[in-house]
PDB file of N, CA and C in Angstrom:
ATOM      1  N   UNK A  16      82.520 109.658  73.983  1.00  0.00           N
ATOM      2  CA  UNK A  16      81.945 109.493  74.299  1.00  0.00           C
ATOM      3  C   UNK A  16      82.109 110.634  75.476  1.00  0.00           C
ATOM      4  N   UNK A  17      80.488 110.614  75.905  1.00  0.00           N
ATOM      5  CA  UNK A  17      79.270 111.145  77.484  1.00  0.00           C
ATOM      6  C   UNK A  17      79.282 110.768  78.576  1.00  0.00           C
ATOM      7  N   UNK A  18      80.962 110.525  79.846  1.00  0.00           N
ATOM      8  CA  UNK A  18      80.020 109.790  80.511  1.00  0.00           C
ATOM      9  C   UNK A  18      79.694 110.323  82.346  1.00  0.00           C
ATOM     10  N   UNK A  19      79.037 111.654  81.960  1.00  0.00           N
ATOM     11  CA  UNK A  19      79.506 112.484  82.767  1.00  0.00           C
ATOM     12  C   UNK A  19      77.844 112.400  83.808  1.00  0.00           C
ATOM     13  N   UNK A  20      77.030 111.617  83.927  1.00  0.00           N
ATOM     14  CA  UNK A  20      75.666 110.951  84.029  1.00  0.00           C
ATOM     15  C   UNK A  20      76.507 109.406  84.717  1.00  0.00           C
ATOM     16  N   UNK A  21      77.656 108.991  84.826  1.00  0.00           N
ATOM     17  CA  UNK A  21      78.113 108.281  85.363  1.00  0.00           C
ATOM     18  C   UNK A  21      78.554 108.193  87.014  1.00  0.00           C
ATOM     19  N   UNK A  22      77.591 107.366  87.855  1.00  0.00           N
ATOM     20  CA  UNK A  22      78.694 107.403  89.212  1.00  0.00           C
ATOM     21  C   UNK A  22      79.442 106.470  89.655  1.00  0.00           C
ATOM     22  N   UNK A  23      80.885 106.844  90.093  1.00  0.00           N
ATOM     23  CA  UNK A  23      81.206 104.989  89.845  1.00  0.00           C
ATOM     24  C   UNK A  23      82.111 105.537  91.569  1.00  0.00           C
ATOM     25  N   UNK A  24      81.025 105.536  92.205  1.00  0.00           N
ATOM     26  CA  UNK A  24      81.816 106.205  93.348  1.00  0.00           C
ATOM     27  C   UNK A  24      82.408 104.393  94.321  1.00  0.00           C
ATOM     28  N   UNK A  25      81.424 104.078  93.655  1.00  0.00           N
ATOM     29  CA  UNK A  25      81.912 102.604  94.644  1.00  0.00           C
ATOM     30  C   UNK A  25      82.402 101.145  93.451  1.00  0.00           C
ATOM     31  N   UNK A  26      83.007 101.679  92.424  1.00  0.00           N
ATOM     32  CA  UNK A  26      83.401 100.531  91.361  1.00  0.00           C
ATOM     33  C   UNK A  26      85.138 101.264  91.722  1.00  0.00           C
ATOM     34  N   UNK A  27      85.578 100.176  91.475  1.00  0.00           N
ATOM     35  CA  UNK A  27      87.011  99.636  92.125  1.00  0.00           C
ATOM     36  C   UNK A  27      87.070  98.667  90.748  1.00  0.00           C
ATOM     37  N   UNK A  28      86.879  98.528  90.211  1.00  0.00           N
ATOM     38  CA  UNK A  28      87.463  97.980  88.708  1.00  0.00           C
ATOM     39  C   UNK A  28      87.242  98.241  86.964  1.00  0.00           C
ATOM     40  N   UNK A  29      88.123  98.875  86.872  1.00  0.00           N
ATOM     41  CA  UNK A  29      88.371  99.394  85.325  1.00  0.00           C
ATOM     42  C   UNK A  29      89.103  99.003  84.651  1.00  0.00           C
ATOM     43  N   UNK A  30      89.080  97.552  84.676  1.00  0.00           N
ATOM     44  CA  UNK A  30      90.294  96.808  84.446  1.00  0.00           C
ATOM     45  C   UNK A  30      89.277  97.163  81.844  1.00  0.00           C
ATOM     46  N   UNK A  31      90.054  97.670  81.528  1.00  0.00           N
ATOM     47  CA  UNK A  31      89.025  97.467  79.668  1.00  0.00           C
ATOM     48  C   UNK A  31      88.414  98.433  79.502  1.00  0.00           C
ATOM     49  N   UNK A  32      87.787  99.098  80.483  1.00  0.00           N
ATOM     50  CA  UNK A  32      86.552  99.873  79.842  1.00  0.00           C
ATOM     51  C   UNK A  32      86.816 100.750  78.501  1.00  0.00           C
ATOM     52  N   UNK A  33      87.359 101.174  78.392  1.00  0.00           N
ATOM     53  CA  UNK A  33      87.772 100.934  76.573  1.00  0.00           C
ATOM     54  C   UNK A  33      88.983 100.824  75.658  1.00  0.00           C
ATOM     55  N   UNK A  34      89.344  99.275  76.329  1.00  0.00           N
ATOM     56  CA  UNK A  34      89.875  98.524  75.553  1.00  0.00           C
ATOM     57  C   UNK A  34      89.754  98.725  73.914  1.00  0.00           C
ATOM     58  N   UNK A  35      90.244  98.873  72.927  1.00  0.00           N
ATOM     59  CA  UNK A  35      89.435  98.229  71.686  1.00  0.00           C
ATOM     60  C   UNK A  35      88.808  99.722  70.830  1.00  0.00           C
ATOM     61  N   UNK A  36      88.446 100.389  71.334  1.00  0.00           N
ATOM     62  CA  UNK A  36      87.805 101.445  71.221  1.00  0.00           C
ATOM     63  C   UNK A  36      88.108 102.875  70.491  1.00  0.00           C
ATOM     64  N   UNK A  37      89.150 101.931  69.644  1.00  0.00           N
ATOM     65  CA  UNK A  37      90.080 102.802  69.068  1.00  0.00           C
ATOM     66  C   UNK A  37      89.639 104.187  68.083  1.00  0.00           C
ATOM     67  N   UNK A  38      88.298 103.661  67.593  1.00  0.00           N
ATOM     68  CA  UNK A  38      87.741 105.503  67.390  1.00  0.00           C
ATOM     69  C   UNK A  38      87.347 106.222  68.037  1.00  0.00           C
ATOM     70  N   UNK A  39      87.694 106.402  69.394  1.00  0.00           N
ATOM     71  CA  UNK A  39      87.723 106.719  70.630  1.00  0.00           C
ATOM     72  C   UNK A  39      87.815 108.014  70.280  1.00  0.00           C
ATOM     73  N   UNK A  40      87.578 109.562  70.208  1.00  0.00           N
ATOM     74  CA  UNK A  40      88.326 111.327  70.453  1.00  0.00           C
ATOM     75  C   UNK A  40      88.719 111.805  71.480  1.00  0.00           C
ATOM     76  N   UNK A  41      87.399 111.398  72.194  1.00  0.00           N
ATOM     77  CA  UNK A  41      87.651 112.274  73.082  1.00  0.00           C
ATOM     78  C   UNK A  41      86.432 111.673  74.609  1.00  0.00           C
ATOM     79  N   UNK A  42      86.657 112.304  75.913  1.00  0.00           N
ATOM     80  CA  UNK A  42      85.998 111.817  77.113  1.00  0.00           C
ATOM     81  C   UNK A  42      85.576 112.659  78.299  1.00  0.00           C
ATOM     82  N   UNK A  43      83.976 112.955  78.859  1.00  0.00           N
ATOM     83  CA  UNK A  43      83.401 112.999  78.859  1.00  0.00           C
ATOM     84  C   UNK A  43      83.443 112.970  80.996  1.00  0.00           C
ATOM     85  N   UNK A  44      83.751 113.472  81.480  1.00  0.00           N
ATOM     86  CA  UNK A  44      83.684 112.109  82.975  1.00  0.00           C
ATOM     87  C   UNK A  44      83.173 114.105  83.612  1.00  0.00           C
ATOM     88  N   UNK A  45      81.787 113.624  83.987  1.00  0.00           N
ATOM     89  CA  UNK A  45      81.901 114.545  84.897  1.00  0.00           C
ATOM     90  C   UNK A  45      81.904 114.045  87.015  1.00  0.00           C
ATOM     91  N   UNK A  46      80.894 115.355  87.539  1.00  0.00           N
ATOM     92  CA  UNK A  46      81.829 115.556  88.805  1.00  0.00           C
ATOM     93  C   UNK A  46      81.308 114.038  89.785  1.00  0.00           C
ATOM     94  N   UNK A  47      81.007 112.701  89.166  1.00  0.00           N
ATOM     95  CA  UNK A  47      80.189 111.484  89.742  1.00  0.00           C
ATOM     96  C   UNK A  47      81.723 110.522  89.970  1.00  0.00           C
ATOM     97  N   UNK A  48      82.473 110.605  88.675  1.00  0.00           N
ATOM     98  CA  UNK A  48      82.999 109.618  88.065  1.00  0.00           C
ATOM     99  C   UNK A  48      84.293 109.541  89.390  1.00  0.00           C
ATOM    100  N   UNK A  49      84.729 109.218  90.252  1.00  0.00           N
ATOM    101  CA  UNK A  49      85.239 109.137  91.453  1.00  0.00           C
ATOM    102  C   UNK A  49      86.147 107.458  90.876  1.00  0.00           C
ATOM    103  N   UNK A  50      86.816 108.186  91.302  1.00  0.00           N
ATOM    104  CA  UNK A  50      87.740 106.962  91.433  1.00  0.00           C
ATOM    105  C   UNK A  50      88.699 106.622  91.816  1.00  0.00           C
ATOM    106  N   UNK A  51      88.184 106.863  93.188  1.00  0.00           N
ATOM    107  CA  UNK A  51      89.237 106.642  94.463  1.00  0.00           C
ATOM    108  C   UNK A  51      88.713 105.443  95.035  1.00  0.00           C
ATOM    109  N   UNK A  52      87.972 104.254  95.017  1.00  0.00           N
ATOM    110  CA  UNK A  52      87.669 103.051  95.691  1.00  0.00           C
ATOM    111  C   UNK A  52      88.450 102.015  94.209  1.00  0.00           C
ATOM    112  N   UNK A  53      88.574 102.645  93.200  1.00  0.00           N
ATOM    113  CA  UNK A  53      89.391 101.675  91.980  1.00  0.00           C
ATOM    114  C   UNK A  53      90.718 101.362  92.481  1.00  0.00           C
ATOM    115  N   UNK A  54      90.750 100.151  92.111  1.00  0.00           N
ATOM    116  CA  UNK A  54      92.222  99.245  92.424  1.00  0.00           C
ATOM    117  C   UNK A  54      92.791  98.411  90.882  1.00  0.00           C
ATOM    118  N   UNK A  55      91.426  98.445  90.113  1.00  0.00           N
ATOM    119  CA  UNK A  55      92.157  97.927  89.142  1.00  0.00           C
ATOM    120  C   UNK A  55      92.403  98.455  87.590  1.00  0.00           C
ATOM    121  N   UNK A  56      92.729  98.798  86.645  1.00  0.00           N
ATOM    122  CA  UNK A  56      92.690  99.751  85.514  1.00  0.00           C
ATOM    123  C   UNK A  56      93.673  99.268  84.425  1.00  0.00           C
ATOM    124  N   UNK A  57      94.077  97.615  84.698  1.00  0.00           N
ATOM    125  CA  UNK A  57      94.706  96.837  83.454  1.00  0.00           C
ATOM    126  C   UNK A  57      94.023  97.668  82.278  1.00  0.00           C
ATOM    127  N   UNK A  58      94.847  98.223  81.158  1.00  0.00           N
ATOM    128  CA  UNK A  58      94.629  97.988  79.449  1.00  0.00           C
ATOM    129  C   UNK A  58      92.985  98.883  79.274  1.00  0.00           C
ATOM    130  N   UNK A  59      92.370  99.773  80.397  1.00  0.00           N
ATOM    131  CA  UNK A  59      91.360 101.154  80.508  1.00  0.00           C
ATOM    132  C   UNK A  59      92.134 101.512  78.710  1.00  0.00           C
ATOM    133  N   UNK A  60      93.022 101.602  79.136  1.00  0.00           N
ATOM    134  CA  UNK A  60      92.533 102.679  77.379  1.00  0.00           C
ATOM    135  C   UNK A  60      93.587 102.160  76.040  1.00  0.00           C
ATOM    136  N   UNK A  61      93.673 101.049  76.427  1.00  0.00           N
ATOM    137  CA  UNK A  61      94.519 100.116  75.647  1.00  0.00           C
ATOM    138  C   UNK A  61      94.326 100.217  73.948  1.00  0.00           C
ATOM    139  N   UNK A  62      94.869 100.248  73.597  1.00  0.00           N
ATOM    140  CA  UNK A  62      94.938  99.810  72.147  1.00  0.00           C
ATOM    141  C   UNK A  62      94.186 102.029  71.757  1.00  0.00           C
ATOM    142  N   UNK A  63      94.429 103.009  72.183  1.00  0.00           N
ATOM    143  CA  UNK A  63      93.897 103.968  72.294  1.00  0.00           C
ATOM    144  C   UNK A  63      95.419 105.378  72.182  1.00  0.00           C
ATOM    145  N   UNK A  64      95.619 105.731  70.576  1.00  0.00           N
ATOM    146  CA  UNK A  64      96.523 106.170  70.734  1.00  0.00           C
ATOM    147  C   UNK A  64      95.995 107.546  70.901  1.00  0.00           C
ATOM    148  N   UNK A  65      95.192 108.179  70.575  1.00  0.00           N
ATOM    149  CA  UNK A  65      95.097 109.306  70.164  1.00  0.00           C
ATOM    150  C   UNK A  65      94.077 110.257  71.175  1.00  0.00           C
ATOM    151  N   UNK A  66      93.981 109.228  72.854  1.00  0.00           N
ATOM    152  CA  UNK A  66      94.047 109.720  73.811  1.00  0.00           C
ATOM    153  C   UNK A  66      95.702 109.835  74.126  1.00  0.00           C
ATOM    154  N   UNK A  67      96.487 109.908  74.113  1.00  0.00           N
ATOM    155  CA  UNK A  67      97.948 109.680  75.077  1.00  0.00           C
ATOM    156  C   UNK A  67      97.424 110.187  75.260  1.00  0.00           C
ATOM    157  N   UNK A  68      97.720 111.830  75.223  1.00  0.00           N
ATOM    158  CA  UNK A  68      97.621 112.398  76.419  1.00  0.00           C
ATOM    159  C   UNK A  68      96.728 112.398  77.348  1.00  0.00           C
ATOM    160  N   UNK A  69      95.565 112.925  77.552  1.00  0.00           N
ATOM    161  CA  UNK A  69      94.570 112.778  77.734  1.00  0.00           C
ATOM    162  C   UNK A  69      94.756 111.204  79.197  1.00  0.00           C
ATOM    163  N   UNK A  70      94.867 110.403  78.986  1.00  0.00           N
ATOM    164  CA  UNK A  70      95.511 109.907  79.354  1.00  0.00           C
ATOM    165  C   UNK A  70      96.466 109.966  80.480  1.00  0.00           C
ATOM    166  N   UNK A  71      96.859 110.179  80.648  1.00  0.00           N
ATOM    167  CA  UNK A  71      98.774 111.031  81.407  1.00  0.00           C
ATOM    168  C   UNK A  71      97.653 112.064  82.045  1.00  0.00           C
ATOM    169  N   UNK A  72      96.697 112.842  82.149  1.00  0.00           N
ATOM    170  CA  UNK A  72      96.053 113.781  83.129  1.00  0.00           C
ATOM    171  C   UNK A  72      95.204 113.261  83.451  1.00  0.00           C
ATOM    172  N   UNK A  73      94.766 112.570  82.968  1.00  0.00           N
ATOM    173  CA  UNK A  73      93.877 111.242  83.581  1.00  0.00           C
ATOM    174  C   UNK A  73      94.148 110.729  85.030  1.00  0.00           C
ATOM    175  N   UNK A  74      95.489 109.960  84.510  1.00  0.00           N
ATOM    176  CA  UNK A  74      96.065 109.478  85.742  1.00  0.00           C
ATOM    177  C   UNK A  74      96.861 109.825  87.353  1.00  0.00           C
ATOM    178  N   UNK A  75      97.111 111.711  86.647  1.00  0.00           N
ATOM    179  CA  UNK A  75      97.704 112.193  87.544  1.00  0.00           C
ATOM    180  C   UNK A  75      96.199 113.014  88.126  1.00  0.00           C
ATOM    181  N   UNK A  76      95.119 113.207  88.062  1.00  0.00           N
ATOM    182  CA  UNK A  76      94.005 113.597  88.584  1.00  0.00           C
ATOM    183  C   UNK A  76      93.921 112.163  89.786  1.00  0.00           C
ATOM    184  N   UNK A  77      93.327 111.093  89.753  1.00  0.00           N
ATOM    185  CA  UNK A  77      94.046 109.567  90.017  1.00  0.00           C
ATOM    186  C   UNK A  77      94.965 109.952  91.156  1.00  0.00           C
ATOM    187  N   UNK A  78      95.955 109.645  90.688  1.00  0.00           N
ATOM    188  CA  UNK A  78      96.566 110.177  91.934  1.00  0.00           C
ATOM    189  C   UNK A  78      96.543 111.365  93.346  1.00  0.00           C
ATOM    190  N   UNK A  79      96.077 112.030  92.296  1.00  0.00           N
ATOM    191  CA  UNK A  79      96.371 113.019  93.443  1.00  0.00           C
ATOM    192  C   UNK A  79      94.580 113.384  93.403  1.00  0.00           C
ATOM    193  N   UNK A  80      93.980 113.015  93.484  1.00  0.00           N
ATOM    194  CA  UNK A  80      92.827 112.372  94.479  1.00  0.00           C
ATOM    195  C   UNK A  80      93.045 110.790  95.630  1.00  0.00           C
ATOM    196  N   UNK A  81      94.022 110.509  95.021  1.00  0.00           N
ATOM    197  CA  UNK A  81      94.464 109.121  96.036  1.00  0.00           C
ATOM    198  C   UNK A  81      94.727 109.550  97.605  1.00  0.00           C
ATOM    199  N   UNK A  82      96.029 110.934  96.609  1.00  0.00           N
ATOM    200  CA  UNK A  82      96.493 111.696  98.206  1.00  0.00           C
ATOM    201  C   UNK A  82      96.567 111.716  98.917  1.00  0.00           C
ATOM    202  N   UNK A  83      95.073 113.193  98.313  1.00  0.00           N
ATOM    203  CA  UNK A  83      94.687 114.112  99.177  1.00  0.00           C
ATOM    204  C   UNK A  83      93.485 112.964  99.655  1.00  0.00           C
ATOM    205  N   UNK A  84      93.521 112.084  99.563  1.00  0.00           N
ATOM    206  CA  UNK A  84      92.340 110.977 100.446  1.00  0.00           C
ATOM    207  C   UNK A  84      93.436 110.560 102.162  1.00  0.00           C
ATOM    208  N   UNK A  85      94.708 109.240 101.420  1.00  0.00           N
ATOM    209  CA  UNK A  85      95.305 109.347 102.215  1.00  0.00           C
ATOM    210  C   UNK A  85      96.280 110.416 102.928  1.00  0.00           C
ATOM    211  N   UNK A  86      96.265 111.740 103.071  1.00  0.00           N
ATOM    212  CA  UNK A  86      96.519 112.874 103.951  1.00  0.00           C
ATOM    213  C   UNK A  86      95.375 112.499 105.054  1.00  0.00           C
ATOM    214  N   UNK A  87      93.993 112.961 104.545  1.00  0.00           N
ATOM    215  CA  UNK A  87      92.734 113.195 105.137  1.00  0.00           C
ATOM    216  C   UNK A  87      92.684 111.931 106.669  1.00  0.00           C
ATOM    217  N   UNK A  88      93.400 110.664 106.404  1.00  0.00           N
ATOM    218  CA  UNK A  88      93.413 109.532 106.905  1.00  0.00           C
ATOM    219  C   UNK A  88      93.917 109.692 108.239  1.00  0.00           C
TER     220      UNK A  88
END
């Protein structure tokens, strides 16, 4: 799935976004897929086994961005 055109700068809830998308094999995020304001991600990748390594990288990216934002404050 290609999400490179999604602007998520003001999104606060991504819960269940890919829930039960069992045939999903890859996700492309663009520069505007910003998760700084996201507070809820419960079950975002539920039931998606093939993307488990991607999930780890995605979470690491989110944590890195949030850490940078907190250091700016």
